[in-house]
Amino acid sequence: MVSEHSDAQDGETAALALKILVAGGFGVGKTTLVGAVSEIRPLRTEELLSEAGQLVDDTDGVDQKVTTTVAMDFGRITIRSGLSLYLFGTPGQDRFWFLWDELSQGALGAVVLADTRRLEDCFPAVDYFEHRHIPFVVAVNCFTGARTYGAQDVSRALDLDRGTPVVLCDARDRDSGKEVLIRLVEYAGRMHTARLLDSVG
């Protein structure tokens, strides 16, 4: 968790900045979500897909995709006065997963983006955060033309731990993305409070 503190002088309040990861499979909309909600020009590390990459990058279902994130995306959004979120979008392909451990250091929680047409692609991200006890929400990116499933259907299909939130969203829409982030912050706050109480109980 990243934090920034200012002296409470002249009516200033302490500022808090929280680190959030945005993860999920290849082509699910991570870069789009970070770009849609960021109030600063997002940092992107995208490269064009190459013929060599066709052997390892499964573009089935995302035929129009021509670039891929090779390191991370970065953006920032202010949720309210004194609370900002720093967003780190992770690369989706297996060969870049070594970056996840570095990116997850100090994270409050994560958003796992899911595409119901390729739901199995988000299993690695779900497993990663569950095994490391990092709070996360699953955000189903509702693509045009894709069959719509309810939150409970997705939760069962992913075999999520009880209480893990599943929300429907449009990664292109700022307000929709912001609602996902607010839901994550609320959920992660409850999880961290519960763990703290358990540790002193």
mmCIF file of C-alpha atoms in Angstrom:
data_model
loop_
_atom_site.group_PDB
_atom_site.id
_atom_site.type_symbol
_atom_site.label_atom_id
_atom_site.label_comp_id
_atom_site.label_asym_id
_atom_site.label_seq_id
_atom_site.Cartn_x
_atom_site.Cartn_y
_atom_site.Cartn_z
ATOM 1 C CA MET A 1 0.000 0.000 0.000
ATOM 2 C CA VAL A 2 1.419 3.389 -1.007
ATOM 3 C CA SER A 3 0.679 6.297 1.265
ATOM 4 C CA GLU A 4 1.359 10.005 1.170
ATOM 5 C CA HIS A 5 1.059 12.091 4.285
ATOM 6 C CA SER A 6 1.045 15.877 4.600
ATOM 7 C CA ASP A 7 1.192 17.849 7.814
ATOM 8 C CA ALA A 8 -2.323 18.741 8.912
ATOM 9 C CA GLN A 9 -1.679 22.474 8.817
ATOM 10 C CA ASP A 10 -3.872 25.219 7.407
ATOM 11 C CA GLY A 11 -6.792 22.823 7.113
ATOM 12 C CA GLU A 12 -4.850 20.265 5.065
ATOM 13 C CA THR A 13 -5.747 16.634 5.595
ATOM 14 C CA ALA A 14 -3.516 13.598 5.260
ATOM 15 C CA ALA A 15 -3.584 12.134 1.766
ATOM 16 C CA LEU A 16 -3.750 8.401 1.218
ATOM 17 C CA ALA A 17 -2.716 6.641 -1.982
ATOM 18 C CA LEU A 18 -3.579 2.975 -2.420
ATOM 19 C CA LYS A 19 -1.987 0.562 -4.877
ATOM 20 C CA ILE A 20 -4.413 -1.523 -6.953
ATOM 21 C CA LEU A 21 -3.594 -4.212 -9.521
ATOM 22 C CA VAL A 22 -5.694 -4.808 -12.621
ATOM 23 C CA ALA A 23 -5.200 -8.366 -13.836
ATOM 24 C CA GLY A 24 -6.782 -10.960 -16.072
ATOM 25 C CA GLY A 25 -6.262 -12.864 -19.277
ATOM 26 C CA PHE A 26 -4.896 -11.737 -22.611
ATOM 27 C CA GLY A 27 -7.132 -9.212 -24.386
ATOM 28 C CA VAL A 28 -9.698 -8.918 -21.589
ATOM 29 C CA GLY A 29 -9.581 -5.105 -21.334
ATOM 30 C CA LYS A 30 -7.002 -4.276 -18.644
ATOM 31 C CA THR A 31 -5.326 -1.486 -20.619
ATOM 32 C CA THR A 32 -8.754 -0.150 -21.614
ATOM 33 C CA LEU A 33 -9.956 -0.027 -17.993
ATOM 34 C CA VAL A 34 -6.848 1.752 -16.706
ATOM 35 C CA GLY A 35 -7.033 4.257 -19.553
ATOM 36 C CA ALA A 36 -10.755 4.872 -19.066
ATOM 37 C CA VAL A 37 -10.580 5.747 -15.374
ATOM 38 C CA SER A 38 -7.159 7.414 -15.134
ATOM 39 C CA GLU A 39 -7.179 11.162 -14.535
ATOM 40 C CA ILE A 40 -3.611 11.410 -15.821
ATOM 41 C CA ARG A 41 -2.324 10.282 -19.185
ATOM 42 C CA PRO A 42 -1.815 6.561 -18.564
ATOM 43 C CA LEU A 43 1.604 4.987 -18.954
ATOM 44 C CA ARG A 44 1.386 2.079 -21.382
ATOM 45 C CA THR A 45 4.007 -0.473 -22.368
ATOM 46 C CA GLU A 46 2.317 -1.952 -25.411
ATOM 47 C CA GLU A 47 4.020 -3.566 -28.378
ATOM 48 C CA LEU A 48 2.602 -4.777 -31.658
ATOM 49 C CA LEU A 49 1.773 -8.468 -31.823
ATOM 50 C CA SER A 50 4.284 -10.265 -34.014
ATOM 51 C CA GLU A 51 4.196 -13.409 -36.121
ATOM 52 C CA ALA A 52 6.594 -15.028 -33.662
ATOM 53 C CA GLY A 53 4.154 -14.320 -30.850
ATOM 54 C CA GLN A 54 1.362 -16.174 -32.625
ATOM 55 C CA LEU A 55 2.824 -19.409 -31.275
ATOM 56 C CA VAL A 56 2.275 -18.302 -27.649
ATOM 57 C CA ASP A 57 -0.467 -15.653 -27.773
ATOM 58 C CA ASP A 58 -3.948 -17.142 -28.154
ATOM 59 C CA THR A 59 -5.927 -14.482 -30.009
ATOM 60 C CA ASP A 60 -8.998 -16.673 -30.469
ATOM 61 C CA GLY A 61 -11.968 -14.469 -29.635
ATOM 62 C CA VAL A 62 -9.900 -11.260 -29.733
ATOM 63 C CA ASP A 63 -9.016 -11.312 -33.423
ATOM 64 C CA GLN A 64 -8.990 -7.505 -33.649
ATOM 65 C CA LYS A 65 -6.255 -7.162 -31.016
ATOM 66 C CA VAL A 66 -2.998 -5.888 -32.536
ATOM 67 C CA THR A 67 -0.973 -4.876 -29.444
ATOM 68 C CA THR A 68 -0.111 -6.413 -26.088
ATOM 69 C CA THR A 69 1.142 -5.111 -22.745
ATOM 70 C CA VAL A 70 4.714 -6.278 -22.115
ATOM 71 C CA ALA A 71 5.392 -4.726 -18.700
ATOM 72 C CA MET A 72 2.503 -2.842 -17.128
ATOM 73 C CA ASP A 73 -0.047 -0.083 -17.495
ATOM 74 C CA PHE A 74 -0.131 2.713 -14.934
ATOM 75 C CA GLY A 75 -2.809 5.249 -14.086
ATOM 76 C CA ARG A 76 -4.187 7.256 -11.176
ATOM 77 C CA ILE A 77 -7.690 8.140 -10.068
ATOM 78 C CA THR A 78 -8.909 10.241 -7.146
ATOM 79 C CA ILE A 79 -11.883 8.538 -5.485
ATOM 80 C CA ARG A 80 -12.555 11.408 -3.104
ATOM 81 C CA SER A 81 -10.615 14.207 -1.427
ATOM 82 C CA GLY A 82 -7.605 12.663 0.292
ATOM 83 C CA LEU A 83 -7.921 9.221 -1.362
ATOM 84 C CA SER A 84 -6.225 8.306 -4.631
ATOM 85 C CA LEU A 85 -5.703 4.944 -6.287
ATOM 86 C CA TYR A 86 -2.577 4.069 -8.229
ATOM 87 C CA LEU A 87 -3.511 1.474 -10.832
ATOM 88 C CA PHE A 88 -1.054 -1.089 -12.142
ATOM 89 C CA GLY A 89 -2.281 -3.177 -15.071
ATOM 90 C CA THR A 90 -0.475 -6.514 -15.318
ATOM 91 C CA PRO A 91 0.484 -8.271 -18.555
ATOM 92 C CA GLY A 92 -1.829 -11.146 -19.392
ATOM 93 C CA GLN A 93 0.449 -13.724 -21.009
ATOM 94 C CA ASP A 94 2.186 -16.510 -19.090
ATOM 95 C CA ARG A 95 5.671 -15.413 -20.161
ATOM 96 C CA PHE A 96 5.303 -12.085 -18.335
ATOM 97 C CA TRP A 97 4.007 -13.486 -15.035
ATOM 98 C CA PHE A 98 7.396 -13.040 -13.373
ATOM 99 C CA LEU A 99 6.463 -9.348 -13.163
ATOM 100 C CA TRP A 100 3.410 -10.062 -11.020
ATOM 101 C CA ASP A 101 5.365 -10.643 -7.809
ATOM 102 C CA GLU A 102 7.049 -7.257 -8.149
ATOM 103 C CA LEU A 103 3.832 -5.450 -9.027
ATOM 104 C CA SER A 104 1.851 -7.047 -6.185
ATOM 105 C CA GLN A 105 4.212 -5.801 -3.456
ATOM 106 C CA GLY A 106 2.267 -3.424 -1.212
ATOM 107 C CA ALA A 107 -1.010 -3.740 -3.137
ATOM 108 C CA LEU A 108 -4.247 -3.212 -1.218
ATOM 109 C CA GLY A 109 -6.093 -5.479 -3.623
ATOM 110 C CA ALA A 110 -6.779 -6.365 -7.230
ATOM 111 C CA VAL A 111 -9.402 -6.293 -9.942
ATOM 112 C CA VAL A 112 -9.530 -9.505 -11.986
ATOM 113 C CA LEU A 113 -11.143 -8.700 -15.322
ATOM 114 C CA ALA A 114 -13.052 -11.570 -16.914
ATOM 115 C CA ASP A 115 -14.537 -12.221 -20.343
ATOM 116 C CA THR A 116 -17.336 -14.811 -20.239
ATOM 117 C CA ARG A 117 -16.352 -15.967 -23.742
ATOM 118 C CA ARG A 118 -12.919 -16.972 -22.378
ATOM 119 C CA LEU A 119 -13.611 -17.345 -18.677
ATOM 120 C CA GLU A 120 -10.827 -19.881 -18.193
ATOM 121 C CA ASP A 121 -8.273 -17.168 -19.004
ATOM 122 C CA CYS A 122 -8.801 -15.512 -15.624
ATOM 123 C CA PHE A 123 -8.243 -18.689 -13.556
ATOM 124 C CA PRO A 124 -4.477 -18.004 -13.154
ATOM 125 C CA ALA A 125 -5.153 -14.500 -11.782
ATOM 126 C CA VAL A 126 -7.831 -15.798 -9.388
ATOM 127 C CA ASP A 127 -5.471 -18.520 -8.150
ATOM 128 C CA TYR A 128 -2.595 -16.050 -7.794
ATOM 129 C CA PHE A 129 -4.495 -13.656 -5.528
ATOM 130 C CA GLU A 130 -6.257 -16.386 -3.548
ATOM 131 C CA HIS A 131 -2.968 -18.133 -2.712
ATOM 132 C CA ARG A 132 -1.356 -14.855 -1.638
ATOM 133 C CA HIS A 133 -4.412 -13.720 0.343
ATOM 134 C CA ILE A 134 -4.676 -10.503 -1.657
ATOM 135 C CA PRO A 135 -8.303 -9.254 -1.680
ATOM 136 C CA PHE A 136 -9.783 -9.064 -5.170
ATOM 137 C CA VAL A 137 -13.020 -8.576 -7.029
ATOM 138 C CA VAL A 138 -13.917 -10.199 -10.331
ATOM 139 C CA ALA A 139 -15.155 -7.637 -12.849
ATOM 140 C CA VAL A 140 -16.926 -9.188 -15.826
ATOM 141 C CA ASN A 141 -16.223 -7.005 -18.845
ATOM 142 C CA CYS A 142 -19.474 -7.089 -20.815
ATOM 143 C CA PHE A 143 -18.407 -7.237 -24.459
ATOM 144 C CA THR A 144 -20.926 -6.394 -27.160
ATOM 145 C CA GLY A 145 -22.518 -9.548 -28.514
ATOM 146 C CA ALA A 146 -21.317 -11.781 -25.679
ATOM 147 C CA ARG A 147 -23.859 -13.804 -23.724
ATOM 148 C CA THR A 148 -24.702 -12.184 -20.390
ATOM 149 C CA TYR A 149 -24.272 -14.216 -17.203
ATOM 150 C CA GLY A 150 -25.255 -13.245 -13.684
ATOM 151 C CA ALA A 151 -22.721 -12.609 -10.929
ATOM 152 C CA GLN A 152 -23.625 -15.840 -9.115
ATOM 153 C CA ASP A 153 -23.178 -17.890 -12.300
ATOM 154 C CA VAL A 154 -19.677 -16.455 -12.778
ATOM 155 C CA SER A 155 -18.825 -16.981 -9.101
ATOM 156 C CA ARG A 156 -19.807 -20.651 -9.326
ATOM 157 C CA ALA A 157 -17.959 -21.164 -12.609
ATOM 158 C CA LEU A 158 -14.765 -19.743 -11.104
ATOM 159 C CA ASP A 159 -15.277 -21.581 -7.781
ATOM 160 C CA LEU A 160 -14.609 -18.339 -5.889
ATOM 161 C CA ASP A 161 -14.234 -18.204 -2.133
ATOM 162 C CA ARG A 162 -17.479 -17.224 -0.441
ATOM 163 C CA GLY A 163 -17.924 -13.471 -0.298
ATOM 164 C CA THR A 164 -15.590 -12.621 -3.192
ATOM 165 C CA PRO A 165 -17.465 -9.896 -5.103
ATOM 166 C CA VAL A 166 -18.376 -10.321 -8.769
ATOM 167 C CA VAL A 167 -19.486 -7.198 -10.625
ATOM 168 C CA LEU A 168 -20.519 -6.521 -14.206
ATOM 169 C CA CYS A 169 -18.797 -3.624 -15.942
ATOM 170 C CA ASP A 170 -17.890 -1.917 -19.181
ATOM 171 C CA ALA A 171 -14.119 -1.378 -19.168
ATOM 172 C CA ARG A 172 -14.516 1.476 -21.662
ATOM 173 C CA ASP A 173 -16.750 3.510 -19.350
ATOM 174 C CA ARG A 174 -15.147 5.682 -16.668
ATOM 175 C CA ASP A 175 -18.108 5.589 -14.269
ATOM 176 C CA SER A 176 -18.429 1.815 -14.605
ATOM 177 C CA GLY A 177 -14.717 1.342 -13.930
ATOM 178 C CA LYS A 178 -14.831 3.699 -10.963
ATOM 179 C CA GLU A 179 -17.672 1.696 -9.413
ATOM 180 C CA VAL A 180 -15.559 -1.466 -9.709
ATOM 181 C CA LEU A 181 -12.663 0.250 -7.935
ATOM 182 C CA ILE A 182 -14.887 1.587 -5.154
ATOM 183 C CA ARG A 183 -16.294 -1.912 -4.639
ATOM 184 C CA LEU A 184 -12.756 -3.286 -4.382
ATOM 185 C CA VAL A 185 -11.613 -0.652 -1.872
ATOM 186 C CA GLU A 186 -14.651 -1.331 0.320
ATOM 187 C CA TYR A 187 -14.154 -5.102 0.157
ATOM 188 C CA ALA A 188 -10.395 -4.938 0.745
ATOM 189 C CA GLY A 189 -10.973 -2.605 3.694
ATOM 190 C CA ARG A 190 -13.337 -5.110 5.297
ATOM 191 C CA MET A 191 -10.905 -7.964 4.683
ATOM 192 C CA HIS A 192 -7.916 -6.124 6.151
ATOM 193 C CA THR A 193 -9.962 -5.034 9.198
ATOM 194 C CA ALA A 194 -11.130 -8.604 9.803
ATOM 195 C CA ARG A 195 -7.558 -9.917 9.577
ATOM 196 C CA LEU A 196 -6.352 -7.236 11.993
ATOM 197 C CA LEU A 197 -9.039 -8.134 14.496
ATOM 198 C CA ASP A 198 -8.200 -11.829 14.136
ATOM 199 C CA SER A 199 -4.526 -11.118 14.807
ATOM 200 C CA VAL A 200 -5.246 -9.294 18.079
ATOM 201 C CA GLY A 201 -8.164 -11.471 19.175
#
